[in-house]
Amino acid sequence: MDPEEYRKAGYAAIDYIIDYFKTMDERKVVADVEPGYLRKLLPTEMPAEPEKFDDVHRDFESKIVPGLTNWQSPNFLAFFPSNVSYPSMLGELYSSAFSAPGFNWICSPAMTELETIVLDWLAKQMALPKCFLSDGEGMGIIQGSASESVITCMVAARDRYLRDAVAAKYETEEEKEEAIASARGKLVAFASDQTHSSTQKAALIAGVRYIAIPTSAEEEYALTGARLEAALAEAEAKGLMPFFLTASMGTTAVVAIDRFGEIAEVTKSRPQLWKHIDAAYAGAALVCPEHQHMLDGVEDNYDSFDMNMHKWLLVNFDASCMYVRRRRDLADALSVMPPYLRNSVSDQGLVVDFRDYQLPLGRRFRALKVWFVMRTYGSSGLQEHIRRTSKIGELFTERVRARADLFAIVAKPRLGLTVFQVVAPGSSAGTEATNAVSKKVAARIEKEGQLYLTSSTVHGAFAMRVVTGSPWATEGAMEEAYAYIEKVAEEERSE
Ligand code: PLP
């Protein structure tokens, strides 16, 4: 492709993207294709000879686009949102052009410096404790995903624990090595039974044990200090070594918020236990002062915090914003310095090299899209987006509440998420009959494909989740979605 062909195709791509969004509400939210559909449409080998981009684009339109799930559709009410916005896409475009894997500061100084600046801006806007800002011992860094953040922190936590809580008790290198080797099998990571599976997966990768602490509906599915204390004491009595805890600000199934103050109190006597906050979805709402009470109890007593701008804050995947209280903890665990990565600026300790604070070496220029979004929306625009889309979610909650004869709400609705069941005639929430009718409703909605929503099992109750958050969501579409769900629920219940 020569520059002029690129210019033409590039302009056409922008037109195509604008039209895609303009026609979003006419598009089916879920792809209408069978598993394996694409294999039947594409050749088994790559083309031997160059093809015209126009021909490639024709196939993209006719074969790829129909196989896409339209996450920005107002009828997409599943999982959590995966936002995108025009300035964010422009940031991606420029970033892809520079294609600079800025693992060291010297590899592209603006990449590192802009990332530090925008993450400080975000931390201040979210009212995070000052310990996470880069002007002290803390730092923000953009990771690819919340899952990547939790494994990164867990590796740092494991290293810190083995060094400071295990090896430090011994004199000789040999003794230290022996103590570390025998401690490895005793390390245990904790989280609540509502915590996202990424913590369990991180434990799997890190080769440590994992304990899920039960929660209860009466305590709004939150991890409490008392439950944590009981779980830690039980593990310690067995000779295990609790070294890591994920506390959630907004769990996946029900947006439960763990009791940060109580957790901090219980862990005060265990300073080597790393406390991570997973705020992947809910963290976005912290840009609004009225949601900052979610941080109650979080002071300079948590080691790390992570939120995904790529869920609900107008930046497209990926932009997981991770903060640590002591950046040294990450570098101590993750810095490896082969001769080919050395350079004089790094050697003099004048700069931060992000490779020391993440798992991979290379990294994308994600800060650019974040900066474009922050500049073009301003904090007022980000707040407006959160408030507008939460309100659309609350509209659904109101409708569901108004039909207490038909629906039961399973967990306190929060931040636009409603988790509900369809109550079987003559039955109540959480019964076998209610689970069965709820499953039938969910299956029919999935089959008909008019809406996309996900379901979950919350302590044995099969429940559907409705959440929006897309910049293209509207109240009108939510009213229609509710009317459709109500109709299906009534029909399936009366069968
Ligand atoms: N944490 C929570 C609470 C989530 O809901 C999710 C995904 O939805 C994740 C973590 C994982 O996010 P990611 O896809 O960025 O790894």
Short mmCIF file of N, CA, C and O in Angstrom, two decimals, residues 387-464:
data_model
loop_
_atom_site.label_atom_id
_atom_site.label_comp_id
_atom_site.label_asym_id
_atom_site.label_seq_id
_atom_site.Cartn_x
_atom_site.Cartn_y
_atom_site.Cartn_z
N ARG A 387 -22.84 9.80 34.88
CA ARG A 387 -24.18 10.10 35.45
C ARG A 387 -25.28 9.73 34.47
O ARG A 387 -26.30 9.16 34.85
N ARG A 388 -25.07 10.03 33.20
CA ARG A 388 -26.12 9.77 32.20
C ARG A 388 -26.37 8.26 32.07
O ARG A 388 -27.51 7.80 32.10
N THR A 389 -25.28 7.50 31.97
CA THR A 389 -25.46 6.07 31.76
C THR A 389 -25.93 5.36 33.04
O THR A 389 -26.70 4.40 32.96
N SER A 390 -25.51 5.86 34.21
CA SER A 390 -26.03 5.26 35.47
C SER A 390 -27.54 5.46 35.52
O SER A 390 -28.28 4.56 35.94
N LYS A 391 -27.96 6.63 35.09
CA LYS A 391 -29.40 6.96 35.17
C LYS A 391 -30.19 6.00 34.26
O LYS A 391 -31.29 5.57 34.61
N ILE A 392 -29.62 5.68 33.11
CA ILE A 392 -30.31 4.76 32.20
C ILE A 392 -30.43 3.38 32.88
O ILE A 392 -31.47 2.72 32.81
N GLY A 393 -29.37 2.98 33.55
CA GLY A 393 -29.41 1.71 34.28
C GLY A 393 -30.45 1.75 35.40
O GLY A 393 -31.18 0.77 35.63
N GLU A 394 -30.51 2.89 36.08
CA GLU A 394 -31.47 3.01 37.20
C GLU A 394 -32.92 2.97 36.72
O GLU A 394 -33.81 2.53 37.43
N LEU A 395 -33.11 3.43 35.50
CA LEU A 395 -34.45 3.38 34.91
C LEU A 395 -34.94 1.93 34.85
O LEU A 395 -36.09 1.61 35.19
N PHE A 396 -34.02 1.05 34.45
CA PHE A 396 -34.37 -0.37 34.39
C PHE A 396 -34.69 -0.89 35.78
O PHE A 396 -35.67 -1.61 35.97
N THR A 397 -33.88 -0.50 36.76
CA THR A 397 -34.12 -0.94 38.15
C THR A 397 -35.52 -0.52 38.59
O THR A 397 -36.26 -1.32 39.19
N GLU A 398 -35.88 0.73 38.30
CA GLU A 398 -37.21 1.23 38.71
C GLU A 398 -38.32 0.38 38.11
O GLU A 398 -39.29 0.04 38.78
N ARG A 399 -38.18 0.07 36.82
CA ARG A 399 -39.22 -0.73 36.15
C ARG A 399 -39.34 -2.11 36.81
O ARG A 399 -40.42 -2.62 37.02
N VAL A 400 -38.19 -2.70 37.10
CA VAL A 400 -38.18 -4.04 37.72
C VAL A 400 -38.81 -3.98 39.12
O VAL A 400 -39.62 -4.83 39.48
N ARG A 401 -38.44 -2.97 39.86
CA ARG A 401 -39.00 -2.80 41.22
C ARG A 401 -40.52 -2.66 41.18
O ARG A 401 -41.22 -3.15 42.06
N ALA A 402 -41.00 -1.99 40.16
CA ALA A 402 -42.44 -1.73 40.07
C ALA A 402 -43.23 -3.01 39.79
O ALA A 402 -44.45 -3.01 39.91
N ARG A 403 -42.56 -4.07 39.37
CA ARG A 403 -43.25 -5.34 39.10
C ARG A 403 -42.77 -6.41 40.09
O ARG A 403 -42.25 -7.45 39.69
N ALA A 404 -42.97 -6.11 41.36
CA ALA A 404 -42.51 -7.05 42.40
C ALA A 404 -43.25 -8.38 42.32
O ALA A 404 -42.81 -9.38 42.88
N ASP A 405 -44.39 -8.39 41.60
CA ASP A 405 -45.12 -9.65 41.41
C ASP A 405 -44.43 -10.56 40.39
O ASP A 405 -44.66 -11.77 40.36
N LEU A 406 -43.59 -9.95 39.54
CA LEU A 406 -42.97 -10.70 38.44
C LEU A 406 -41.46 -10.90 38.66
O LEU A 406 -40.91 -11.95 38.31
N PHE A 407 -40.83 -9.87 39.21
CA PHE A 407 -39.36 -9.91 39.34
C PHE A 407 -38.93 -9.82 40.80
O PHE A 407 -39.60 -9.18 41.61
N ALA A 408 -37.78 -10.43 41.10
CA ALA A 408 -37.15 -10.26 42.42
C ALA A 408 -35.74 -9.75 42.20
O ALA A 408 -35.00 -10.29 41.35
N ILE A 409 -35.37 -8.72 42.92
CA ILE A 409 -34.01 -8.19 42.81
C ILE A 409 -33.11 -8.98 43.75
O ILE A 409 -33.43 -9.16 44.92
N VAL A 410 -31.99 -9.46 43.21
CA VAL A 410 -31.15 -10.40 43.95
C VAL A 410 -30.11 -9.70 44.83
O VAL A 410 -29.75 -10.18 45.89
N ALA A 411 -29.61 -8.57 44.37
CA ALA A 411 -28.61 -7.84 45.15
C ALA A 411 -28.88 -6.35 44.98
O ALA A 411 -29.42 -5.94 43.94
N LYS A 412 -28.45 -5.57 45.96
CA LYS A 412 -28.70 -4.13 45.90
C LYS A 412 -28.18 -3.56 44.56
O LYS A 412 -26.98 -3.69 44.26
N PRO A 413 -29.06 -2.95 43.77
CA PRO A 413 -28.58 -2.40 42.50
C PRO A 413 -27.55 -1.29 42.74
O PRO A 413 -27.75 -0.46 43.62
N ARG A 414 -26.49 -1.34 41.98
CA ARG A 414 -25.44 -0.32 42.15
C ARG A 414 -24.88 0.06 40.80
O ARG A 414 -24.70 -0.79 39.93
N LEU A 415 -24.58 1.33 40.64
CA LEU A 415 -23.88 1.85 39.47
C LEU A 415 -24.49 1.32 38.17
O LEU A 415 -23.78 0.90 37.25
N GLY A 416 -25.81 1.32 38.11
CA GLY A 416 -26.49 0.99 36.86
C GLY A 416 -26.68 -0.50 36.63
O GLY A 416 -27.23 -0.89 35.60
N LEU A 417 -26.23 -1.35 37.54
CA LEU A 417 -26.41 -2.80 37.36
C LEU A 417 -27.63 -3.28 38.14
O LEU A 417 -27.75 -3.00 39.33
N THR A 418 -28.51 -4.02 37.46
CA THR A 418 -29.64 -4.68 38.13
C THR A 418 -29.47 -6.18 37.97
O THR A 418 -29.27 -6.66 36.86
N VAL A 419 -29.53 -6.89 39.08
CA VAL A 419 -29.42 -8.36 39.05
C VAL A 419 -30.76 -8.89 39.56
O VAL A 419 -31.15 -8.58 40.68
N PHE A 420 -31.44 -9.66 38.73
CA PHE A 420 -32.82 -10.01 39.07
C PHE A 420 -33.20 -11.40 38.60
O PHE A 420 -32.54 -11.98 37.72
N GLN A 421 -34.27 -11.90 39.21
CA GLN A 421 -34.84 -13.19 38.81
C GLN A 421 -36.28 -12.97 38.37
O GLN A 421 -36.91 -11.98 38.78
N VAL A 422 -36.79 -13.92 37.60
CA VAL A 422 -38.22 -13.93 37.29
C VAL A 422 -38.86 -14.91 38.27
O VAL A 422 -38.48 -16.09 38.29
N VAL A 423 -39.77 -14.42 39.09
CA VAL A 423 -40.32 -15.26 40.16
C VAL A 423 -41.40 -16.19 39.59
O VAL A 423 -42.32 -15.73 38.89
N ALA A 424 -41.27 -17.48 39.89
CA ALA A 424 -42.26 -18.45 39.43
C ALA A 424 -43.60 -18.20 40.14
O ALA A 424 -43.59 -17.75 41.29
N PRO A 425 -44.73 -18.49 39.47
CA PRO A 425 -46.03 -18.24 40.09
C PRO A 425 -46.13 -18.97 41.43
O PRO A 425 -45.72 -20.13 41.54
N GLY A 426 -46.62 -18.25 42.44
CA GLY A 426 -46.80 -18.85 43.76
C GLY A 426 -45.50 -19.16 44.47
O GLY A 426 -45.49 -19.86 45.48
N SER A 427 -44.39 -18.70 43.93
CA SER A 427 -43.09 -19.01 44.55
C SER A 427 -42.42 -17.72 45.03
O SER A 427 -43.04 -16.65 45.03
N SER A 428 -41.16 -17.80 45.39
CA SER A 428 -40.44 -16.59 45.82
C SER A 428 -39.03 -16.62 45.25
O SER A 428 -38.66 -17.58 44.55
N ALA A 429 -38.24 -15.62 45.60
CA ALA A 429 -36.88 -15.52 45.07
C ALA A 429 -36.04 -16.69 45.56
O ALA A 429 -36.21 -17.17 46.67
N GLY A 430 -35.15 -17.16 44.70
CA GLY A 430 -34.16 -18.16 45.11
C GLY A 430 -34.64 -19.59 45.18
O GLY A 430 -33.88 -20.48 45.53
N THR A 431 -35.90 -19.85 44.82
CA THR A 431 -36.39 -21.24 44.87
C THR A 431 -36.02 -21.96 43.57
O THR A 431 -35.67 -21.32 42.57
N GLU A 432 -36.16 -23.27 43.59
CA GLU A 432 -35.89 -24.08 42.39
C GLU A 432 -36.78 -23.63 41.23
O GLU A 432 -36.35 -23.50 40.10
N ALA A 433 -38.07 -23.39 41.57
CA ALA A 433 -39.03 -23.02 40.52
C ALA A 433 -38.66 -21.67 39.92
O ALA A 433 -38.72 -21.47 38.69
N THR A 434 -38.24 -20.75 40.76
CA THR A 434 -37.84 -19.41 40.27
C THR A 434 -36.56 -19.52 39.43
O THR A 434 -36.44 -18.88 38.37
N ASN A 435 -35.61 -20.34 39.89
CA ASN A 435 -34.41 -20.55 39.08
C ASN A 435 -34.77 -21.11 37.71
O ASN A 435 -34.24 -20.67 36.69
N ALA A 436 -35.69 -22.06 37.71
CA ALA A 436 -36.04 -22.72 36.44
C ALA A 436 -36.70 -21.73 35.48
O ALA A 436 -36.33 -21.67 34.29
N VAL A 437 -37.64 -20.93 35.95
CA VAL A 437 -38.30 -19.99 35.04
C VAL A 437 -37.32 -18.90 34.60
O VAL A 437 -37.33 -18.46 33.44
N SER A 438 -36.43 -18.48 35.49
CA SER A 438 -35.43 -17.46 35.12
C SER A 438 -34.51 -17.99 34.03
O SER A 438 -34.16 -17.26 33.09
N LYS A 439 -34.14 -19.26 34.15
CA LYS A 439 -33.27 -19.87 33.12
C LYS A 439 -33.98 -19.89 31.78
O LYS A 439 -33.38 -19.64 30.72
N LYS A 440 -35.29 -20.20 31.81
CA LYS A 440 -36.05 -20.26 30.56
C LYS A 440 -36.10 -18.88 29.90
O LYS A 440 -35.96 -18.74 28.68
N VAL A 441 -36.30 -17.86 30.72
CA VAL A 441 -36.36 -16.49 30.18
C VAL A 441 -35.00 -16.11 29.58
O VAL A 441 -34.92 -15.60 28.46
N ALA A 442 -33.92 -16.39 30.32
CA ALA A 442 -32.58 -16.05 29.82
C ALA A 442 -32.29 -16.78 28.51
O ALA A 442 -31.74 -16.20 27.57
N ALA A 443 -32.68 -18.05 28.46
CA ALA A 443 -32.40 -18.86 27.26
C ALA A 443 -33.18 -18.30 26.06
O ALA A 443 -32.65 -18.22 24.94
N ARG A 444 -34.42 -17.89 26.30
CA ARG A 444 -35.21 -17.36 25.18
C ARG A 444 -34.65 -16.00 24.70
O ARG A 444 -34.56 -15.76 23.49
N ILE A 445 -34.24 -15.17 25.63
CA ILE A 445 -33.66 -13.87 25.24
C ILE A 445 -32.39 -14.11 24.42
O ILE A 445 -32.16 -13.47 23.40
N GLU A 446 -31.61 -15.07 24.86
CA GLU A 446 -30.36 -15.38 24.12
C GLU A 446 -30.69 -15.87 22.72
O GLU A 446 -30.09 -15.45 21.73
N LYS A 447 -31.68 -16.75 22.64
CA LYS A 447 -32.03 -17.35 21.34
C LYS A 447 -32.57 -16.29 20.37
O LYS A 447 -32.21 -16.26 19.20
N GLU A 448 -33.42 -15.41 20.87
CA GLU A 448 -34.03 -14.42 19.98
C GLU A 448 -33.06 -13.32 19.57
O GLU A 448 -33.24 -12.69 18.53
N GLY A 449 -32.04 -13.06 20.40
CA GLY A 449 -30.96 -12.16 20.00
C GLY A 449 -31.32 -10.69 19.86
O GLY A 449 -30.55 -9.92 19.29
N GLN A 450 -32.46 -10.30 20.39
CA GLN A 450 -32.84 -8.88 20.30
C GLN A 450 -32.04 -8.03 21.29
O GLN A 450 -31.70 -6.88 21.02
N LEU A 451 -31.72 -8.64 22.42
CA LEU A 451 -30.91 -8.00 23.45
C LEU A 451 -29.78 -8.94 23.79
O LEU A 451 -29.89 -10.14 23.59
N TYR A 452 -28.70 -8.38 24.36
CA TYR A 452 -27.66 -9.26 24.87
C TYR A 452 -27.49 -8.97 26.35
O TYR A 452 -27.13 -7.86 26.73
N LEU A 453 -27.82 -9.94 27.18
CA LEU A 453 -27.54 -9.78 28.60
C LEU A 453 -26.91 -11.06 29.12
O LEU A 453 -27.00 -12.11 28.49
N THR A 454 -26.24 -10.96 30.27
CA THR A 454 -25.58 -12.15 30.82
C THR A 454 -26.26 -12.54 32.12
O THR A 454 -26.95 -11.74 32.74
N SER A 455 -26.04 -13.78 32.49
CA SER A 455 -26.62 -14.24 33.74
C SER A 455 -25.49 -14.73 34.65
O SER A 455 -24.34 -14.86 34.23
N SER A 456 -25.85 -14.97 35.88
CA SER A 456 -24.85 -15.39 36.86
C SER A 456 -25.58 -16.19 37.93
O SER A 456 -26.80 -16.08 38.06
N THR A 457 -24.85 -16.97 38.70
CA THR A 457 -25.48 -17.65 39.82
C THR A 457 -24.93 -17.02 41.09
O THR A 457 -23.72 -17.02 41.31
N VAL A 458 -25.83 -16.42 41.87
CA VAL A 458 -25.40 -15.74 43.08
C VAL A 458 -25.89 -16.55 44.27
O VAL A 458 -27.09 -16.58 44.55
N HIS A 459 -24.94 -17.23 44.91
CA HIS A 459 -25.28 -18.10 46.05
C HIS A 459 -26.49 -18.98 45.73
O HIS A 459 -27.48 -19.00 46.46
N GLY A 460 -26.42 -19.62 44.60
CA GLY A 460 -27.45 -20.60 44.24
C GLY A 460 -28.63 -20.02 43.46
O GLY A 460 -29.42 -20.77 42.90
N ALA A 461 -28.76 -18.70 43.41
CA ALA A 461 -29.88 -18.10 42.67
C ALA A 461 -29.45 -17.78 41.25
O ALA A 461 -28.49 -17.01 41.06
N PHE A 462 -30.14 -18.37 40.28
CA PHE A 462 -29.83 -18.06 38.88
C PHE A 462 -30.42 -16.68 38.57
O PHE A 462 -31.63 -16.47 38.66
N ALA A 463 -29.57 -15.74 38.20
CA ALA A 463 -30.06 -14.36 38.02
C ALA A 463 -29.55 -13.78 36.71
O ALA A 463 -28.48 -14.14 36.22
N MET A 464 -30.35 -12.87 36.15
CA MET A 464 -29.94 -12.14 34.96
C MET A 464 -29.37 -10.78 35.39
O MET A 464 -29.80 -10.22 36.39
#
